[in-house]
mmCIF file of C-alpha atoms and ligand atoms in Angstrom:
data_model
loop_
_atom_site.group_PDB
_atom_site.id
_atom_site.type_symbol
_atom_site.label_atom_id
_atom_site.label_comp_id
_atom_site.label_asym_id
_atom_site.label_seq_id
_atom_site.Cartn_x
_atom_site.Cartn_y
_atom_site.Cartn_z
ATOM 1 C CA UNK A 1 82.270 99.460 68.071
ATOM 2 C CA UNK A 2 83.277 99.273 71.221
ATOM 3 C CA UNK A 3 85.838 101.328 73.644
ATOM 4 C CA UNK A 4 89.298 99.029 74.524
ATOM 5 C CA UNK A 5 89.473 98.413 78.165
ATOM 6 C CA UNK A 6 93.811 98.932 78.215
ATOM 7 C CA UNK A 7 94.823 97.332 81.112
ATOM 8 C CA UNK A 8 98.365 98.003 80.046
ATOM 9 C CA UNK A 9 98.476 101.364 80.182
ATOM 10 C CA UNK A 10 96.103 100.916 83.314
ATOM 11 C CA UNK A 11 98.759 99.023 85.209
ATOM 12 C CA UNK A 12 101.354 101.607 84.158
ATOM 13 C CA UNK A 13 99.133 104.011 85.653
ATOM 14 C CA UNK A 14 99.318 101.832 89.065
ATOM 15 C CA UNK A 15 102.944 101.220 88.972
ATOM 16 C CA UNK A 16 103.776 104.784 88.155
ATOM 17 C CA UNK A 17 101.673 105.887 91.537
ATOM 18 C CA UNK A 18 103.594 102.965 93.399
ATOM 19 C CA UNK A 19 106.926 104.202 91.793
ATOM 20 C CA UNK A 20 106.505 107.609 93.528
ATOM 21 C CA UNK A 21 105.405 106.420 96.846
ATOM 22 C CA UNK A 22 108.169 103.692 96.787
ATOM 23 C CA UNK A 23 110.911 106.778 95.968
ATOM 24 C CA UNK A 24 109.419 108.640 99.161
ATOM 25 C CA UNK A 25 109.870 105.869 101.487
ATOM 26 C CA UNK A 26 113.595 105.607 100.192
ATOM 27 C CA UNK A 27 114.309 109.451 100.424
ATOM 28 C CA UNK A 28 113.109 109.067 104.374
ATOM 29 C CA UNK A 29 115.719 106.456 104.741
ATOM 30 C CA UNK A 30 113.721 103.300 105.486
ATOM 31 C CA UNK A 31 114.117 100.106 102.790
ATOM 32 C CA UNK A 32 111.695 99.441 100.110
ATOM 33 C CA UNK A 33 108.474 96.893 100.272
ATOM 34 C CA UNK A 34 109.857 93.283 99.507
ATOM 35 C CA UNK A 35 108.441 90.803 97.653
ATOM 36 C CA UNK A 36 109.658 87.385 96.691
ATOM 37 C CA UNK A 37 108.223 84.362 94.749
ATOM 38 C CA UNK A 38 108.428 80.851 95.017
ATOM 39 C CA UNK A 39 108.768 79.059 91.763
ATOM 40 C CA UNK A 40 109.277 75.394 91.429
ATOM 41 C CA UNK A 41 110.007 73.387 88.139
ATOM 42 C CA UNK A 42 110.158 74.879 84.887
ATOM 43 C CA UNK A 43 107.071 75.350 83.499
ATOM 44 C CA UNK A 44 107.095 77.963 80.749
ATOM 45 C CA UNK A 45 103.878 79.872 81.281
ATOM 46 C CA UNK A 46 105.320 80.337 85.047
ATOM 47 C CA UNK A 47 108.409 81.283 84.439
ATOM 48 C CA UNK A 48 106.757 83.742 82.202
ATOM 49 C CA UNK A 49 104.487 84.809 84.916
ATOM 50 C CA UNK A 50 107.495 84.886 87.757
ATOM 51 C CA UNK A 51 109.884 86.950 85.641
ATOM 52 C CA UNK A 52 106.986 89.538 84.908
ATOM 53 C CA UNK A 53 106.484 89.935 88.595
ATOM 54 C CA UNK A 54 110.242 90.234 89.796
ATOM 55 C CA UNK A 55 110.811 92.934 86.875
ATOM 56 C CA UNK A 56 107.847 94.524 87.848
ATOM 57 C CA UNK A 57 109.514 95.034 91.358
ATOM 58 C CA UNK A 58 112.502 96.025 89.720
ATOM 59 C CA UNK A 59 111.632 98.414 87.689
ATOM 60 C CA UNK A 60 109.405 100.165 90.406
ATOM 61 C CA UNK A 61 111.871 100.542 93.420
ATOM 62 C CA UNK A 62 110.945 97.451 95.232
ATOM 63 C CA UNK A 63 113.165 94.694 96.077
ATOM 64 C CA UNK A 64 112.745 91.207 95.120
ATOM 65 C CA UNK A 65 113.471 87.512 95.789
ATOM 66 C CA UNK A 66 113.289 84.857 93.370
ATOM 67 C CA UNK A 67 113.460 81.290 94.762
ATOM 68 C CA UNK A 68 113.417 78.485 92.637
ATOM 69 C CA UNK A 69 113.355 74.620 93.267
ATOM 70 C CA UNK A 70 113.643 71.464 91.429
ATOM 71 C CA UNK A 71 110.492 69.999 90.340
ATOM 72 C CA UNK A 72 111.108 66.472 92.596
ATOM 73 C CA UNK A 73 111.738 69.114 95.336
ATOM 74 C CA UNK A 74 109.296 67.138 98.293
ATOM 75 C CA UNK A 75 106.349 68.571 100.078
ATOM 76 C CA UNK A 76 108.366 69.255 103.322
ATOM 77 C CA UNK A 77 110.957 70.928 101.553
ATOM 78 C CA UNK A 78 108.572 73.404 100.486
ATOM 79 C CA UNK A 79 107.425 74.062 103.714
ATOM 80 C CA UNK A 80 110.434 74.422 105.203
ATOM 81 C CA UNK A 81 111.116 77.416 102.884
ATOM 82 C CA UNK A 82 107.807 78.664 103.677
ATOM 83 C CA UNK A 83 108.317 78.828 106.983
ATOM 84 C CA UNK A 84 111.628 80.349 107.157
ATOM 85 C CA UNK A 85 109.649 83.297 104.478
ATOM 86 C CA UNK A 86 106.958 83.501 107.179
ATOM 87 C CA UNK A 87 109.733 84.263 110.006
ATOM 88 C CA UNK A 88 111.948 86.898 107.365
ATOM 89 C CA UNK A 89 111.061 90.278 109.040
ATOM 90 C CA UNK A 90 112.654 91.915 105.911
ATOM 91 C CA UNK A 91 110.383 90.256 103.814
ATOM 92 C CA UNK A 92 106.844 92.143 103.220
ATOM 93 C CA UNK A 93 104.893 89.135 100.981
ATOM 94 C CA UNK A 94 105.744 86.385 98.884
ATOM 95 C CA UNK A 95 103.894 83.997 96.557
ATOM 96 C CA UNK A 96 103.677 80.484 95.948
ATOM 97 C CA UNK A 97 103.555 79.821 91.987
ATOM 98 C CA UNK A 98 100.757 77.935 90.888
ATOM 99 C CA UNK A 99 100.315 75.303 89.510
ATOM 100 C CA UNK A 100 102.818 72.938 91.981
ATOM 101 C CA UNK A 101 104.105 69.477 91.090
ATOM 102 C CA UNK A 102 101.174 66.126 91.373
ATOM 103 C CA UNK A 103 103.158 65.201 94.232
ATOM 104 C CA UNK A 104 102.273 68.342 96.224
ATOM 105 C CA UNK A 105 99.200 69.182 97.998
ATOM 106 C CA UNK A 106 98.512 72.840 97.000
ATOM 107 C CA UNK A 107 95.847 73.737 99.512
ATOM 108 C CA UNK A 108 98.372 72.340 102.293
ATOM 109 C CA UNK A 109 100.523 74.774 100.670
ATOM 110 C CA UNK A 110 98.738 77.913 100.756
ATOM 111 C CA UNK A 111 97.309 77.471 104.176
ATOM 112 C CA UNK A 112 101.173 77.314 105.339
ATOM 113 C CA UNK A 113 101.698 80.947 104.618
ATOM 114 C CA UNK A 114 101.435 83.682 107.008
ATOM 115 C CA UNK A 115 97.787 85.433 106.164
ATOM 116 C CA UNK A 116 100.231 88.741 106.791
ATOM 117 C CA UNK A 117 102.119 87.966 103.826
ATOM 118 C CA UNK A 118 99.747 86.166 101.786
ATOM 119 C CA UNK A 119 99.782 88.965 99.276
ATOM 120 C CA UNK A 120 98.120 86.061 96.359
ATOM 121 C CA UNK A 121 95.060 86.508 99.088
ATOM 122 C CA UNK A 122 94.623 82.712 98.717
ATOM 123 C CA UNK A 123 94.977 81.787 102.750
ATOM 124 C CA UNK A 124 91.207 81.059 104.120
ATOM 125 C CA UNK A 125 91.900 84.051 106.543
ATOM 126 C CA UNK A 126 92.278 86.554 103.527
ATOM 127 C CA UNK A 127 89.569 85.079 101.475
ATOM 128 C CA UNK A 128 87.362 85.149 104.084
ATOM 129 C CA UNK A 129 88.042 88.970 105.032
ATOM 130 C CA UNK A 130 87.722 89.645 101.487
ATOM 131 C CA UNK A 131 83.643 87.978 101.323
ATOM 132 C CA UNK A 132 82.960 90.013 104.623
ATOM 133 C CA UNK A 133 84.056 92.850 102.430
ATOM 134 C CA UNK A 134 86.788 93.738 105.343
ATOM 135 C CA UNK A 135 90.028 95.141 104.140
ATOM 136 C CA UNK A 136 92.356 92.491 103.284
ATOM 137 C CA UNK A 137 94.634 90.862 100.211
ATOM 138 C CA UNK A 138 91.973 90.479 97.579
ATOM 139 C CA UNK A 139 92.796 87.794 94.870
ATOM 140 C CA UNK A 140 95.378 90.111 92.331
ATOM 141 C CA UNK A 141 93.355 89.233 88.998
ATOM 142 C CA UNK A 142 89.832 89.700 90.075
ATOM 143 C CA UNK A 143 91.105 92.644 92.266
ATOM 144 C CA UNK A 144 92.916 94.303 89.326
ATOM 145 C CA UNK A 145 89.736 93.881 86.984
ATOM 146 C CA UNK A 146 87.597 95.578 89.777
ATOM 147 C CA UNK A 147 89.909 98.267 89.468
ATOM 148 C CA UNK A 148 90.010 98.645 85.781
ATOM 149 C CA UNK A 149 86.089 98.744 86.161
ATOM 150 C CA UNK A 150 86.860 101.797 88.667
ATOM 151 C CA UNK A 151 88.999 104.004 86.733
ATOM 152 C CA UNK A 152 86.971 103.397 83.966
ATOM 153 C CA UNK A 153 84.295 104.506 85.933
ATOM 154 C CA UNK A 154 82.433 102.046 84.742
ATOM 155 C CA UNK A 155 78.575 101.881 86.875
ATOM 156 C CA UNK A 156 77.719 98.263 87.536
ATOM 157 C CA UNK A 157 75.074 99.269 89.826
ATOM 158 C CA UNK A 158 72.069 97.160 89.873
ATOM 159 C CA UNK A 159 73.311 95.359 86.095
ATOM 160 C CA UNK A 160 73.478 91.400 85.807
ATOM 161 C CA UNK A 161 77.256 90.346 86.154
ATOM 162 C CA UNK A 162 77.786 87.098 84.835
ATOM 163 C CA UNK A 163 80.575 85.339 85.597
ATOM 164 C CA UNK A 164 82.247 82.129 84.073
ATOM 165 C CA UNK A 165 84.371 79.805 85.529
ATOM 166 C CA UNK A 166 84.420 79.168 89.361
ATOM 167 C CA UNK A 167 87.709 78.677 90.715
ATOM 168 C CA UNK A 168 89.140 80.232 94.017
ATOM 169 C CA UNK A 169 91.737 82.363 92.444
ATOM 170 C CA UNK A 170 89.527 83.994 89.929
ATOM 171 C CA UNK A 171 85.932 83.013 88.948
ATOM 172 C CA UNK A 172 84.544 83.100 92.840
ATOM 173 C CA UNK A 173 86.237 86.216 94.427
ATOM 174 C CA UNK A 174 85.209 88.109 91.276
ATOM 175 C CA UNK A 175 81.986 86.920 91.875
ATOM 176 C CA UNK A 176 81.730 88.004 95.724
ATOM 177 C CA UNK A 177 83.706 91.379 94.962
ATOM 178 C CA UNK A 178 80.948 92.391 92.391
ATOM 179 C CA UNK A 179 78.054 91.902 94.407
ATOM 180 C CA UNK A 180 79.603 93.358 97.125
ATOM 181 C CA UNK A 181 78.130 96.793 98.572
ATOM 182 C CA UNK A 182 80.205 100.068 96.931
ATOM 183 C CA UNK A 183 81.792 101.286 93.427
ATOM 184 C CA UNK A 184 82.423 99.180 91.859
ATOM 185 C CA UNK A 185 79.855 96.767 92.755
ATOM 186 C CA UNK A 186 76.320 95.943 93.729
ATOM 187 C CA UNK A 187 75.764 94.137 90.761
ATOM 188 C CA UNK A 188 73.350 90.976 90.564
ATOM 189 C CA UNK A 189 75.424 88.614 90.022
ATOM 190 C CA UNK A 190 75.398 84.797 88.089
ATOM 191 C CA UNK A 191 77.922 82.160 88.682
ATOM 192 C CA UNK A 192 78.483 80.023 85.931
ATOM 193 C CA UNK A 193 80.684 76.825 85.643
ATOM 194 C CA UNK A 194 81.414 73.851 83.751
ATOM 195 C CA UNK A 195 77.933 72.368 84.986
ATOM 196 C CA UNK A 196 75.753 75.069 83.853
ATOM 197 C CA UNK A 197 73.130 74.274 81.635
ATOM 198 C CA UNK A 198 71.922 76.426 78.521
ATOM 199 C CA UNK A 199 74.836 78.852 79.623
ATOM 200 C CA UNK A 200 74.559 80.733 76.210
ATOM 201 C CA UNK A 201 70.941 82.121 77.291
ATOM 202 C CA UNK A 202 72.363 83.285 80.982
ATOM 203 C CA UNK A 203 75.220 85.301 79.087
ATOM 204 C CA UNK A 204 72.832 87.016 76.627
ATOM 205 C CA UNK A 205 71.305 88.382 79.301
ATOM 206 C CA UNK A 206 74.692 89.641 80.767
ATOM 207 C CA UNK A 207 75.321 93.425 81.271
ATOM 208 C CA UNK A 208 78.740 92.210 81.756
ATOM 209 C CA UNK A 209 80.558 89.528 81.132
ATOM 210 C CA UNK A 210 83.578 88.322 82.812
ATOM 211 C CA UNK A 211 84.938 85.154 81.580
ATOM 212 C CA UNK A 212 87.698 82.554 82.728
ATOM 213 C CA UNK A 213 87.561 79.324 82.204
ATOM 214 C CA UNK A 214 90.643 78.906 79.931
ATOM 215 C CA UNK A 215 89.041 77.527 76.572
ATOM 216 C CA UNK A 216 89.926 79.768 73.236
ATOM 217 C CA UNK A 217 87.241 81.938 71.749
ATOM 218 C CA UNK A 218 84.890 80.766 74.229
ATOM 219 C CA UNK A 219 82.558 83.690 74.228
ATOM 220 C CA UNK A 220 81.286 84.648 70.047
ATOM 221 C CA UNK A 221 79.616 87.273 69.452
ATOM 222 C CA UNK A 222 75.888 85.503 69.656
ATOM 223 C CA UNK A 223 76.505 84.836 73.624
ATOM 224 C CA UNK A 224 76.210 88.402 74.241
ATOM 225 C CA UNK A 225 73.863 91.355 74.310
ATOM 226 C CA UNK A 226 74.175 94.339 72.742
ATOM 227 C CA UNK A 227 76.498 96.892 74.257
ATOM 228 C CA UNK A 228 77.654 94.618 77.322
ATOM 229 C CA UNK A 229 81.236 95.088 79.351
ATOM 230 C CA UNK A 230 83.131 92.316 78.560
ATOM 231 C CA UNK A 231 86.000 91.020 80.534
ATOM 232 C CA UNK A 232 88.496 88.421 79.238
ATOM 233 C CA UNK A 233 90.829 86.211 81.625
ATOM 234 C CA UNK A 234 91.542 83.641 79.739
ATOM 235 C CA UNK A 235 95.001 83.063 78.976
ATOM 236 C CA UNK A 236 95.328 79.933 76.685
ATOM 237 C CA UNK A 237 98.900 79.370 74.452
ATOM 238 C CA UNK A 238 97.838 78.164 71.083
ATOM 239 C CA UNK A 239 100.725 76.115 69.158
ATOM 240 C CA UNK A 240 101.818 78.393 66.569
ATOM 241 C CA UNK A 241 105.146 77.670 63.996
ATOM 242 C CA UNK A 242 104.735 81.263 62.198
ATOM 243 C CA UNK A 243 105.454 82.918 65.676
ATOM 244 C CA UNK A 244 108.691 82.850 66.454
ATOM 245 C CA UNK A 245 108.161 81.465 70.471
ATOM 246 C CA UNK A 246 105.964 78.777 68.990
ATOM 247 C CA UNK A 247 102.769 79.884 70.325
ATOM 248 C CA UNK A 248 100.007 82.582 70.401
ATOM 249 C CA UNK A 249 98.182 83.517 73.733
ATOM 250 C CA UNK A 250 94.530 83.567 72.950
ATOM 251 C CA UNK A 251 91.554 84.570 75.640
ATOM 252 C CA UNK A 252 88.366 83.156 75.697
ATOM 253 C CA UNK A 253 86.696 86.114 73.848
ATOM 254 C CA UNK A 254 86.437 85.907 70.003
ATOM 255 C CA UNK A 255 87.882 89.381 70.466
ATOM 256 C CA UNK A 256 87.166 90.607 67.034
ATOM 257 C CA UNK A 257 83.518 89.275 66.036
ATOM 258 C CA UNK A 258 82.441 90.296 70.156
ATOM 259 C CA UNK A 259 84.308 93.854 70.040
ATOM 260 C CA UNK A 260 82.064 94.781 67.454
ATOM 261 C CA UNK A 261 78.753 94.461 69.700
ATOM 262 C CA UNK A 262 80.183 95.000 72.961
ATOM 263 C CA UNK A 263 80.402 98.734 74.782
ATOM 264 C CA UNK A 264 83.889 97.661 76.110
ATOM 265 C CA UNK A 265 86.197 94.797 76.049
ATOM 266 C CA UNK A 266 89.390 93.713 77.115
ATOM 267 C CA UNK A 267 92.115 92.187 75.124
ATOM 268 C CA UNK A 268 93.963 89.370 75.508
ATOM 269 C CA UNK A 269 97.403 90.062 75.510
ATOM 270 C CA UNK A 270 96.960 93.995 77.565
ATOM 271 C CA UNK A 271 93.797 93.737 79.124
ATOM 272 C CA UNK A 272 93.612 91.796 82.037
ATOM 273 C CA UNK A 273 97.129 90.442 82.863
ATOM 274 C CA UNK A 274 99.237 93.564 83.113
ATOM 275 C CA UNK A 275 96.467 94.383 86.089
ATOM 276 C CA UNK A 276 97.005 91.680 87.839
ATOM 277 C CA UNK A 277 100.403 92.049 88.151
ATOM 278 C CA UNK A 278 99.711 95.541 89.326
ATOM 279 C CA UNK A 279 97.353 94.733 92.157
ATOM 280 C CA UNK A 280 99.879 92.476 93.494
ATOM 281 C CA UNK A 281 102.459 95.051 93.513
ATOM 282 C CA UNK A 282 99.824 97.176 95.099
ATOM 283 C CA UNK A 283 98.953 94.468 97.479
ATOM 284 C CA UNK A 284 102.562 93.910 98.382
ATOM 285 C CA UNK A 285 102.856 97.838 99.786
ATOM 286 C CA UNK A 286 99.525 97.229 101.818
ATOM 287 C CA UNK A 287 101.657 94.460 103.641
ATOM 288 C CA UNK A 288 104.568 96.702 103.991
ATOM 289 C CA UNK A 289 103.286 99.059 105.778
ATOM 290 C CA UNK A 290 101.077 96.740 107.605
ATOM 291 C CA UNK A 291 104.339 95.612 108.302
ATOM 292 C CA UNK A 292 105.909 99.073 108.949
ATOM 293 C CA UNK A 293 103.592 100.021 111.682
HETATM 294 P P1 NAD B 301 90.435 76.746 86.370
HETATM 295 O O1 NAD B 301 90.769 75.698 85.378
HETATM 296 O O2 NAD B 301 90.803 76.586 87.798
HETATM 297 O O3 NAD B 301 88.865 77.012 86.320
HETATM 298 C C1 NAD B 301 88.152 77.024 85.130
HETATM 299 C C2 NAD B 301 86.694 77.171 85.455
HETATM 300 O O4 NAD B 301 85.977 77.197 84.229
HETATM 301 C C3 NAD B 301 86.120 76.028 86.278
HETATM 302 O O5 NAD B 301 85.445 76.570 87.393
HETATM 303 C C4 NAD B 301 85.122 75.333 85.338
HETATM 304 O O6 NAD B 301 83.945 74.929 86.009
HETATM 305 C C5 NAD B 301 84.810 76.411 84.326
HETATM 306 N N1 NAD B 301 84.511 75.851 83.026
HETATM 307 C C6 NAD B 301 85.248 74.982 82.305
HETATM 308 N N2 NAD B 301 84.621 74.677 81.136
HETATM 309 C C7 NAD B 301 83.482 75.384 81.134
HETATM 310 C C8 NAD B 301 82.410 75.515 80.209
HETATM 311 N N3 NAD B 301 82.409 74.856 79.057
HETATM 312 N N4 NAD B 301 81.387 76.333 80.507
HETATM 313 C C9 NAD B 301 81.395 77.040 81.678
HETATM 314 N N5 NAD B 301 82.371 76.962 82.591
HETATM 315 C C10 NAD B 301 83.406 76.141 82.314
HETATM 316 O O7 NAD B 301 91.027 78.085 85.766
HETATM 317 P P2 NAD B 301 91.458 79.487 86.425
HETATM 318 O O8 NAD B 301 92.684 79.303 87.226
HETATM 319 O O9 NAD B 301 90.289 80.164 87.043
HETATM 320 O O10 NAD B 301 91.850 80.262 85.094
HETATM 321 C C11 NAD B 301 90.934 80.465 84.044
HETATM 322 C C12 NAD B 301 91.639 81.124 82.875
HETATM 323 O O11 NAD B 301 92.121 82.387 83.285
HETATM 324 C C13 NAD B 301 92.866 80.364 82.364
HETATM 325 O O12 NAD B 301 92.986 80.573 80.977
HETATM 326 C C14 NAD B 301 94.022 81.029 83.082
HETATM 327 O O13 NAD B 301 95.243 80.922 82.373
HETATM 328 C C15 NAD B 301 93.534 82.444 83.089
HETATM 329 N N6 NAD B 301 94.082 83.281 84.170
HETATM 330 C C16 NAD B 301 94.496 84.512 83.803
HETATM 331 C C17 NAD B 301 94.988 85.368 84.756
HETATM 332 C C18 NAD B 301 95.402 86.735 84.330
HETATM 333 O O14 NAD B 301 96.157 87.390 85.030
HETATM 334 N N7 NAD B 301 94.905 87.249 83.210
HETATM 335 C C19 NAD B 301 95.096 84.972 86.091
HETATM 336 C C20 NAD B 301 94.643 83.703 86.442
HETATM 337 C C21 NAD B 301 94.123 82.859 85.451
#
């Protein structure tokens, strides 16, 4: 059996701490960090995503800015708003909802916001801070799970992290920030992607596990080792007519035959989400006061 990482409660943790600083900084008379987020088009899982992070402000003292455009909106459009975000001196950080529209160039994107208030961490300034372990705006999800692995005080000293999935936002800054000197960290450390070969005999060998490459009940029970951490990303919605939305979110963990041989384990919804909303909240008052000072 194995012990629940709760990354809800975690985050509430987070945003409580935030909640107190943020009511300080109002009592001394100066205005609240400020975060806004760019959404554009409908897609459901970002909406989702966007309306988690404005209440989040919300319901911690912070203001917020929601901008939304029309899926057709064009690439220079875009910009334009990001610049006039950039040049908003009562605006701490904002985001840029991913994914964007075919017709626009998301790295041309990302690169246009100021590395100041590139609180996603995405800019190549930010990210490449973060690998020279200087402080910066670390990636929110891998950021948040580093965290949960710290106030767990879980010791990944020396272990074998393996890590699946390789993409910017999660997969390779979680596996530079584990392998990176301090606690958490110095772990040896596997990167695994869609081009791995024989990946179930690099994961049995995994002290931990962290997985994100977006497939349902990826990881069963036989890919892992006795007593490893395990660390689910995945968020996948599964058509569903008995639910009432339609759908089921489902990680990549087979959460209840691994939970049963794993030391601790995230679940998907509560684990890993709610902590990566907090680390952004968290990295949003970093670029306040940068801001402030
Ligand atoms: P992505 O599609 O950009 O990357 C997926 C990665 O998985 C790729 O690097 C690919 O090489 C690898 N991969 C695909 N099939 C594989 C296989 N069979 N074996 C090994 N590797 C394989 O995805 P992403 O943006 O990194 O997101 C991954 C998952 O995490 C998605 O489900 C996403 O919704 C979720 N996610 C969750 C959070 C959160 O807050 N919990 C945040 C971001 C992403």
């Amino acid at each position: 059996m194995s012990i629940r990482l709760d990354g809800k409660a975690t985050s509430n943790q987070i945003k409580a701490e935030l909640e107190k600083e943020v009511s300080s900084i109002k009592k001394s008379g100066k205005r609240p960090p400020h975060l806004a987020a760019v959404l554009v088009g409908n897609d459901g899982a970002s909406l989702t995503y966007v309306g988690s992070k404005v209440r989040s402000c919300e319901k911690i003292g912070y203001d917020s800015t929601l901008i939304r455009l029309d899926d057709t909106v064009t690439q220079q459009k875009l910009l334009d708003t990001i610049h006039k975000l950039n040049n908003d001196p009562g605006l701490d950080g904002f985001i840029v909802q991913l994914p964007l529209p075919k017709h626009i160039d998301e790295e041309t994107v990302l690169h246009a916001i100021n590395p100041d208030k590139d609180v996603d961490g995405f800019h190549p300034t930010n990210f490449g801070k973060m690998a020279l372990g200087m402080e910066t705006f670390i990636p929110a999800t891998p950021f948040g799970i580093m965290e949960l692995l710290r106030r767990y005080k879980l010791d990944i000293s020396g272990k074998h992290a393996v890590v699946i999935g390789r993409s910017h936002i999660v997969g390779r800054p979680m596996s530079i920030l584990l392998s990176e000197k301090g606690n958490p960290g110095n772990a040896t450390v596997t990167l695994t992607h869609s081009r791995t070969k024989n990946l179930s005999e690099i994961t049995q060998k995994a002290d931990i596990v962290v997985s994100a490459l977006g497939v349902p009940n990826f990881l069963t029970a036989d890919m892992v080792k006795q007593d490893a951490v395990i660390i689910d990303v995945g968020i996948t919605r599964v058509p569903d007519e008995t639910h009432p939305k339609g759908y089921v979110i489902v990680g990549d963990v087979a959460y209840n035959e691994v939970k049963e041989k794993a030391s601790y384990i995230t679940p998907v919804p509560g684990g890993v989400g709610p902590m990566t909303i907090a680390m952004l909240l968290q990295n949003t008052m970093l670029a306040y006061k940068r801001n402030a000072s």
